[in-house]
Structures are given as C-alpha cells and as structure tokens.
Amino acid sequence: MLKSLALTAAAGYLGVAGLLWFAQESLLFHPQPLYGKPRPPPGWILEEVRFTTQDGTKLAGVLLKPATSGPHPLLISYGGNAEELTASAPAADQFGARAMLLVNYRGYGESEGKPGEAALLGDAIELYDWAAKRTDIDASRIAVHGRSLGTGVAVHVAAKRSVKCVVLTSAYDSIREVAKAHYPWFPIGLLIKHPFDSAALAPKLMMPALFVYGSADTIIGPAHSEKLASLWGGPAEKVLLKGRGHNDLELDPAYMPAITRFLDRHL
C-alpha cells in the first residue's frame, strides 16, 4: 500500500509539473480583444499605428500627441498580461503633455500573432526604433513605462536603447522568481520557458527608475519590486502604496501624481 501511495503521489507530482510546462503560456499571457474604437483625450491627436515586424507580423495600436508643436517627448507603455492597451488612450493626458505610444502585444487587440518572451521583446525594440526616427518625436526624451508583465519588456528596452527614464508598476525581478514563490515544490528553473529576467539586466542600467507597487499584492509580491530596485544601477525611487494589491494601484490617489512628478523631473 505504501508503494502504491508513493507511486500515486509521484504520478500526481509529475502530472502537475507537466501541466505547468504545457500550460504556462495560458497562465502568463491572457490576450484581450479590442474593447472599442480608441479615443484620444479632449484636444489631443490620435494616430492609428499599423506596424509590420521583421517577421511579417502586423501589430496595431495608437500614438497619442498633445495638440502643441513638436517634437514631443514620448512615453512608451507596455501592459499587463490581460491588458488591451488602447483602452487607456482617453487617459493619456494624465501622464502630462507628452506623446504616448500604445501598441498591443501579439494576439492582443488587433495585433496578430502569438505572444511569447522573444516576440514581445523583439517587437518592443522595433517599435522603439520606429518611434525614435519620427520627426514629431524627440528621440533624446523617450521614457518607458511597464506594468506587471510589461515591466520585463520595459527593462529590456532600457537595456538595449537610449531611454531617458523608466517607470515600473508592480515590477518583478524575474518571472522565474515569481513562479517559484507560487509553486515552491516544483523545479521552476527547469520548467519556465519565458523567464523575463529583469534582475540580470538591472545592475547595468544607469537611467533613473521609479518603482510603484502595492503592499498587499499577492500576484507579484512587493519583495520582487524591492529586489529589482536594490539591483538597479542608477537612481531608484520607490513608492509603496499601502493596502493596494495588484489590480487596484491606479485607484490610489498617490499613484498618478507620483508617476507624473517623476516624468516631469526626468523627461
């Protein structure tokens, strides 16, 4: 009987490990449909973006600009794992009078393809280069803002391109470390296919960074943001919002002012 129980337990363990391996894309990426026609803030200009990547995948999003003469500083946004970015277009002016680029990941909104770490990171670099070449954008004043999953994309772009400053909302040191916290009994290091290892890049990044995170976040615990901030090579500011979880940070009255003040100082 003991042997039978041991075999059953082993089979169950291997079964769950196998499920984590095969289902991790569905756990990590939650593509969302377009929620409606994106609209700009009052008085702003909205340009639809239709971008074809080097491998032929068509990405879709919007570029929002204040109705003032350019070239404009630019904030490029990278969303969470269940975020359709263009839905936030009407609130672009909350980040200040600077252009904002909102292009959905592969499989999200009207973007084609299938999401994955290599694809998201490669697309982000291509989009950065496209934006930096525009005459209405000031290439010397480009910032990146990542939220949750998107923090790994933002850190990668900051490591590969000339980014003025970085804003990270609910950041992680790596997806691998987050997964270890949720599944401590499994060999996560062997199972993770999309590690998004921001911690490996952080020590060489010298631009200013702002970390905004919630004390009650049970999805990406605050320790992950704090670890990444401690590894950051340049100035790292931290804003801990007491009692906030993973999905209600933006409801905190201190959230947007903290980001806007940071961008005003550095961008």
Short mmCIF file of C-alpha atoms in Angstrom, two decimals:
data_model
loop_
_atom_site.label_atom_id
_atom_site.label_comp_id
_atom_site.label_asym_id
_atom_site.label_seq_id
_atom_site.Cartn_x
_atom_site.Cartn_y
_atom_site.Cartn_z
CA MET A 1 0.00 0.00 0.00
CA LEU A 2 2.84 2.40 0.84
CA LYS A 3 4.42 1.71 -2.53
CA SER A 4 1.10 2.33 -4.25
CA LEU A 5 0.64 5.64 -2.40
CA ALA A 6 4.19 6.68 -3.28
CA LEU A 7 3.61 5.89 -6.94
CA THR A 8 0.33 7.78 -6.90
CA ALA A 9 1.97 10.80 -5.27
CA ALA A 10 4.83 10.72 -7.76
CA ALA A 11 2.44 10.46 -10.67
CA GLY A 12 0.43 13.40 -9.33
CA TYR A 13 3.58 15.49 -8.84
CA LEU A 14 4.79 14.78 -12.36
CA GLY A 15 1.32 15.48 -13.71
CA VAL A 16 1.16 18.92 -12.13
CA ALA A 17 4.74 19.67 -13.26
CA GLY A 18 3.78 18.65 -16.78
CA LEU A 19 0.72 20.87 -16.62
CA LEU A 20 2.88 23.82 -15.58
CA TRP A 21 5.19 23.16 -18.52
CA PHE A 22 2.50 22.82 -21.16
CA ALA A 23 0.04 25.41 -19.81
CA GLN A 24 2.41 28.18 -18.79
CA GLU A 25 1.61 30.32 -21.85
CA SER A 26 -2.05 30.35 -20.85
CA LEU A 27 -1.04 31.23 -17.28
CA LEU A 28 1.31 34.02 -18.34
CA PHE A 29 -0.49 35.56 -21.33
CA HIS A 30 -4.19 36.44 -21.45
CA PRO A 31 -4.82 38.14 -24.83
CA GLN A 32 -7.74 40.56 -24.77
CA PRO A 33 -9.90 41.73 -27.69
CA LEU A 34 -10.21 45.34 -28.75
CA TYR A 35 -12.66 46.98 -26.35
CA GLY A 36 -13.85 49.60 -28.80
CA LYS A 37 -12.53 52.35 -31.03
CA PRO A 38 -9.68 54.11 -29.17
CA ARG A 39 -10.35 57.76 -28.43
CA PRO A 40 -7.88 60.49 -27.51
CA PRO A 41 -8.20 62.86 -24.56
CA PRO A 42 -10.05 66.10 -25.43
CA GLY A 43 -7.89 68.30 -27.64
CA TRP A 44 -5.32 65.58 -28.34
CA ILE A 45 -4.37 63.99 -31.66
CA LEU A 46 -4.73 60.23 -32.17
CA GLU A 47 -2.86 58.42 -34.92
CA GLU A 48 -3.62 54.78 -35.62
CA VAL A 49 -0.45 52.67 -35.72
CA ARG A 50 -0.23 49.71 -38.10
CA PHE A 51 3.24 48.25 -37.77
CA THR A 52 4.66 45.22 -39.56
CA THR A 53 7.53 43.49 -37.76
CA GLN A 54 10.57 41.99 -39.47
CA ASP A 55 8.96 38.55 -39.41
CA GLY A 56 5.81 39.91 -41.08
CA THR A 57 3.52 40.05 -38.03
CA LYS A 58 1.12 43.01 -38.06
CA LEU A 59 0.81 44.94 -34.78
CA ALA A 60 -1.82 47.56 -34.04
CA GLY A 61 -2.14 50.42 -31.59
CA VAL A 62 -2.22 54.19 -31.32
CA LEU A 63 0.14 57.14 -30.98
CA LEU A 64 -1.33 60.00 -28.96
CA LYS A 65 0.06 63.53 -29.09
CA PRO A 66 -0.88 66.79 -27.38
CA ALA A 67 -2.08 69.49 -29.75
CA THR A 68 1.12 71.51 -29.43
CA SER A 69 4.09 71.86 -31.74
CA GLY A 70 6.67 69.10 -31.57
CA PRO A 71 8.95 67.33 -31.44
CA HIS A 72 7.36 65.77 -28.36
CA PRO A 73 8.88 63.75 -25.55
CA LEU A 74 7.46 60.23 -25.67
CA LEU A 75 6.27 57.69 -23.13
CA ILE A 76 6.06 54.12 -24.48
CA SER A 77 3.74 51.87 -22.48
CA TYR A 78 3.87 48.08 -22.06
CA GLY A 79 0.81 46.49 -20.48
CA GLY A 80 -0.01 43.68 -18.12
CA ASN A 81 -0.77 40.13 -19.19
CA ALA A 82 -4.50 40.80 -19.55
CA GLU A 83 -4.40 44.40 -20.75
CA GLU A 84 -5.65 45.77 -24.06
CA LEU A 85 -3.51 48.90 -24.16
CA THR A 86 -5.54 51.16 -26.42
CA ALA A 87 -8.40 51.12 -23.92
CA SER A 88 -6.35 53.55 -21.83
CA ALA A 89 -5.98 56.06 -24.68
CA PRO A 90 -8.55 58.54 -23.24
CA ALA A 91 -6.41 58.89 -20.09
CA ALA A 92 -3.11 59.63 -21.87
CA ASP A 93 -3.17 63.25 -20.74
CA GLN A 94 -2.93 62.14 -17.10
CA PHE A 95 0.76 61.41 -17.74
CA GLY A 96 1.38 65.03 -18.75
CA ALA A 97 1.80 66.88 -22.03
CA ARG A 98 3.92 64.27 -23.80
CA ALA A 99 3.21 61.82 -26.58
CA MET A 100 2.27 58.26 -25.67
CA LEU A 101 2.68 55.10 -27.72
CA LEU A 102 0.23 52.27 -27.01
CA VAL A 103 0.74 49.22 -29.24
CA ASN A 104 -0.77 45.89 -28.25
CA TYR A 105 1.28 42.73 -27.84
CA ARG A 106 0.92 39.95 -30.37
CA GLY A 107 -2.51 38.37 -30.06
CA TYR A 108 -3.93 41.33 -28.10
CA GLY A 109 -6.42 43.81 -29.54
CA GLU A 110 -6.00 43.92 -33.31
CA SER A 111 -2.38 42.72 -33.24
CA GLU A 112 -1.69 39.44 -34.99
CA GLY A 113 0.42 36.51 -33.85
CA LYS A 114 1.05 34.67 -30.62
CA PRO A 115 2.66 36.22 -27.53
CA GLY A 116 5.95 34.94 -26.13
CA GLU A 117 9.00 36.45 -24.48
CA ALA A 118 11.23 36.59 -27.56
CA ALA A 119 8.43 38.01 -29.70
CA LEU A 120 7.41 40.71 -27.20
CA LEU A 121 10.99 41.84 -26.59
CA GLY A 122 11.86 41.92 -30.28
CA ASP A 123 8.71 43.80 -31.20
CA ALA A 124 9.36 46.38 -28.47
CA ILE A 125 12.81 47.16 -29.88
CA GLU A 126 11.46 47.51 -33.41
CA LEU A 127 8.70 49.85 -32.23
CA TYR A 128 11.17 51.94 -30.24
CA ASP A 129 13.37 52.38 -33.31
CA TRP A 130 10.35 53.30 -35.44
CA ALA A 131 9.22 55.94 -32.94
CA ALA A 132 12.71 57.39 -32.43
CA LYS A 133 13.02 58.10 -36.17
CA ARG A 134 9.85 60.17 -36.33
CA THR A 135 10.29 63.91 -36.79
CA ASP A 136 7.45 64.67 -34.35
CA ILE A 137 9.21 62.73 -31.55
CA ASP A 138 12.22 63.96 -29.57
CA ALA A 139 14.44 60.87 -29.60
CA SER A 140 16.53 62.27 -26.74
CA ARG A 141 13.48 62.26 -24.45
CA ILE A 142 11.90 58.80 -24.61
CA ALA A 143 10.75 57.06 -21.44
CA VAL A 144 9.26 53.59 -20.97
CA HIS A 145 6.51 52.51 -18.58
CA GLY A 146 5.80 48.84 -17.90
CA ARG A 147 3.05 47.39 -15.76
CA SER A 148 3.25 43.87 -14.34
CA LEU A 149 4.25 41.62 -17.28
CA GLY A 150 5.24 44.76 -19.18
CA THR A 151 7.93 45.70 -16.67
CA GLY A 152 10.13 42.98 -18.13
CA VAL A 153 9.62 44.44 -21.60
CA ALA A 154 10.40 47.96 -20.37
CA VAL A 155 13.62 46.83 -18.66
CA HIS A 156 14.73 45.02 -21.82
CA VAL A 157 14.19 48.13 -23.96
CA ALA A 158 16.06 50.25 -21.41
CA ALA A 159 18.98 47.82 -21.64
CA LYS A 160 19.08 47.90 -25.44
CA ARG A 161 18.23 51.51 -26.30
CA SER A 162 18.83 55.06 -25.09
CA VAL A 163 15.97 55.50 -22.63
CA LYS A 164 15.77 58.68 -20.55
CA CYS A 165 13.98 57.14 -17.56
CA VAL A 166 11.92 54.09 -16.59
CA VAL A 167 8.63 53.69 -14.69
CA LEU A 168 7.83 50.20 -13.38
CA THR A 169 4.45 49.40 -11.87
CA SER A 170 4.23 46.08 -9.97
CA ALA A 171 7.65 45.00 -11.17
CA TYR A 172 9.27 41.59 -10.80
CA ASP A 173 12.90 40.54 -10.63
CA SER A 174 12.08 37.66 -12.98
CA ILE A 175 9.07 35.56 -13.90
CA ARG A 176 11.06 32.59 -12.69
CA GLU A 177 11.29 34.03 -9.16
CA VAL A 178 7.60 34.92 -9.13
CA ALA A 179 6.72 31.39 -10.23
CA LYS A 180 8.96 29.92 -7.51
CA ALA A 181 7.02 31.90 -4.91
CA HIS A 182 3.72 30.48 -6.17
CA TYR A 183 4.91 26.91 -6.83
CA PRO A 184 7.74 26.28 -4.33
CA TRP A 185 7.56 22.49 -4.59
CA PHE A 186 8.37 22.29 -8.29
CA PRO A 187 11.65 22.68 -10.26
CA ILE A 188 10.57 26.01 -11.70
CA GLY A 189 14.05 26.74 -13.04
CA LEU A 190 13.65 23.79 -15.39
CA LEU A 191 10.03 24.48 -16.32
CA ILE A 192 9.92 28.20 -17.15
CA LYS A 193 10.12 28.97 -20.87
CA HIS A 194 9.64 32.75 -20.58
CA PRO A 195 11.86 33.91 -17.68
CA PHE A 196 11.82 37.69 -18.40
CA ASP A 197 14.96 38.05 -16.27
CA SER A 198 14.98 41.77 -15.40
CA ALA A 199 17.31 41.19 -12.44
CA ALA A 200 20.12 40.16 -14.79
CA LEU A 201 19.88 43.47 -16.67
CA ALA A 202 19.24 45.89 -13.80
CA PRO A 203 22.80 46.42 -12.46
CA LYS A 204 23.98 47.89 -15.78
CA LEU A 205 21.06 50.31 -16.15
CA MET A 206 22.08 53.82 -15.09
CA MET A 207 18.99 55.84 -16.01
CA PRO A 208 16.59 56.87 -13.20
CA ALA A 209 13.81 54.40 -12.39
CA LEU A 210 10.58 54.69 -10.43
CA PHE A 211 9.11 51.59 -8.78
CA VAL A 212 5.43 51.76 -7.81
CA TYR A 213 3.95 48.72 -6.08
CA GLY A 214 1.32 47.65 -3.57
CA SER A 215 1.93 46.28 -0.09
CA ALA A 216 -0.98 43.81 -0.48
CA ASP A 217 -0.04 42.45 -3.91
CA THR A 218 -0.43 38.66 -3.82
CA ILE A 219 0.35 38.10 -7.51
CA ILE A 220 3.72 39.84 -7.70
CA GLY A 221 4.66 40.32 -4.06
CA PRO A 222 6.30 43.62 -3.04
CA ALA A 223 9.58 41.80 -2.35
CA HIS A 224 10.05 41.32 -6.11
CA SER A 225 9.86 45.07 -6.82
CA GLU A 226 12.15 45.79 -3.90
CA LYS A 227 14.68 43.22 -5.10
CA LEU A 228 14.79 44.72 -8.58
CA ALA A 229 15.10 48.24 -7.16
CA SER A 230 18.03 47.13 -4.99
CA LEU A 231 19.82 45.80 -8.09
CA TRP A 232 19.21 48.90 -10.24
CA GLY A 233 22.47 50.52 -11.29
CA GLY A 234 21.18 54.09 -11.40
CA PRO A 235 18.92 56.14 -9.11
CA ALA A 236 15.92 54.08 -7.98
CA GLU A 237 12.89 55.68 -6.35
CA LYS A 238 10.28 53.52 -4.62
CA VAL A 239 6.62 54.31 -3.95
CA LEU A 240 4.90 51.68 -1.81
CA LEU A 241 1.12 52.10 -1.77
CA LYS A 242 -0.21 50.73 1.50
CA GLY A 243 -3.08 48.27 1.29
CA ARG A 244 -3.08 48.14 -2.50
CA GLY A 245 -2.98 44.88 -4.43
CA HIS A 246 -2.03 44.02 -7.98
CA ASN A 247 -5.04 45.41 -9.82
CA ASP A 248 -6.07 48.47 -7.84
CA LEU A 249 -2.91 50.57 -7.77
CA GLU A 250 -4.32 53.08 -10.24
CA LEU A 251 -7.22 53.76 -7.85
CA ASP A 252 -4.85 55.10 -5.23
CA PRO A 253 -4.79 58.94 -5.24
CA ALA A 254 -0.99 58.86 -4.90
CA TYR A 255 -0.40 56.65 -7.94
CA MET A 256 -0.65 59.01 -10.90
CA PRO A 257 0.90 62.08 -9.21
CA ALA A 258 3.97 60.02 -8.29
CA ILE A 259 4.49 58.97 -11.90
CA THR A 260 3.77 62.41 -13.33
CA ARG A 261 6.20 64.14 -10.97
CA PHE A 262 8.90 61.61 -11.84
CA LEU A 263 8.39 62.10 -15.58
CA ASP A 264 8.37 65.89 -15.18
CA ARG A 265 11.75 65.76 -13.46
CA HIS A 266 13.47 63.41 -15.88
CA LEU A 267 11.67 63.66 -19.21
#
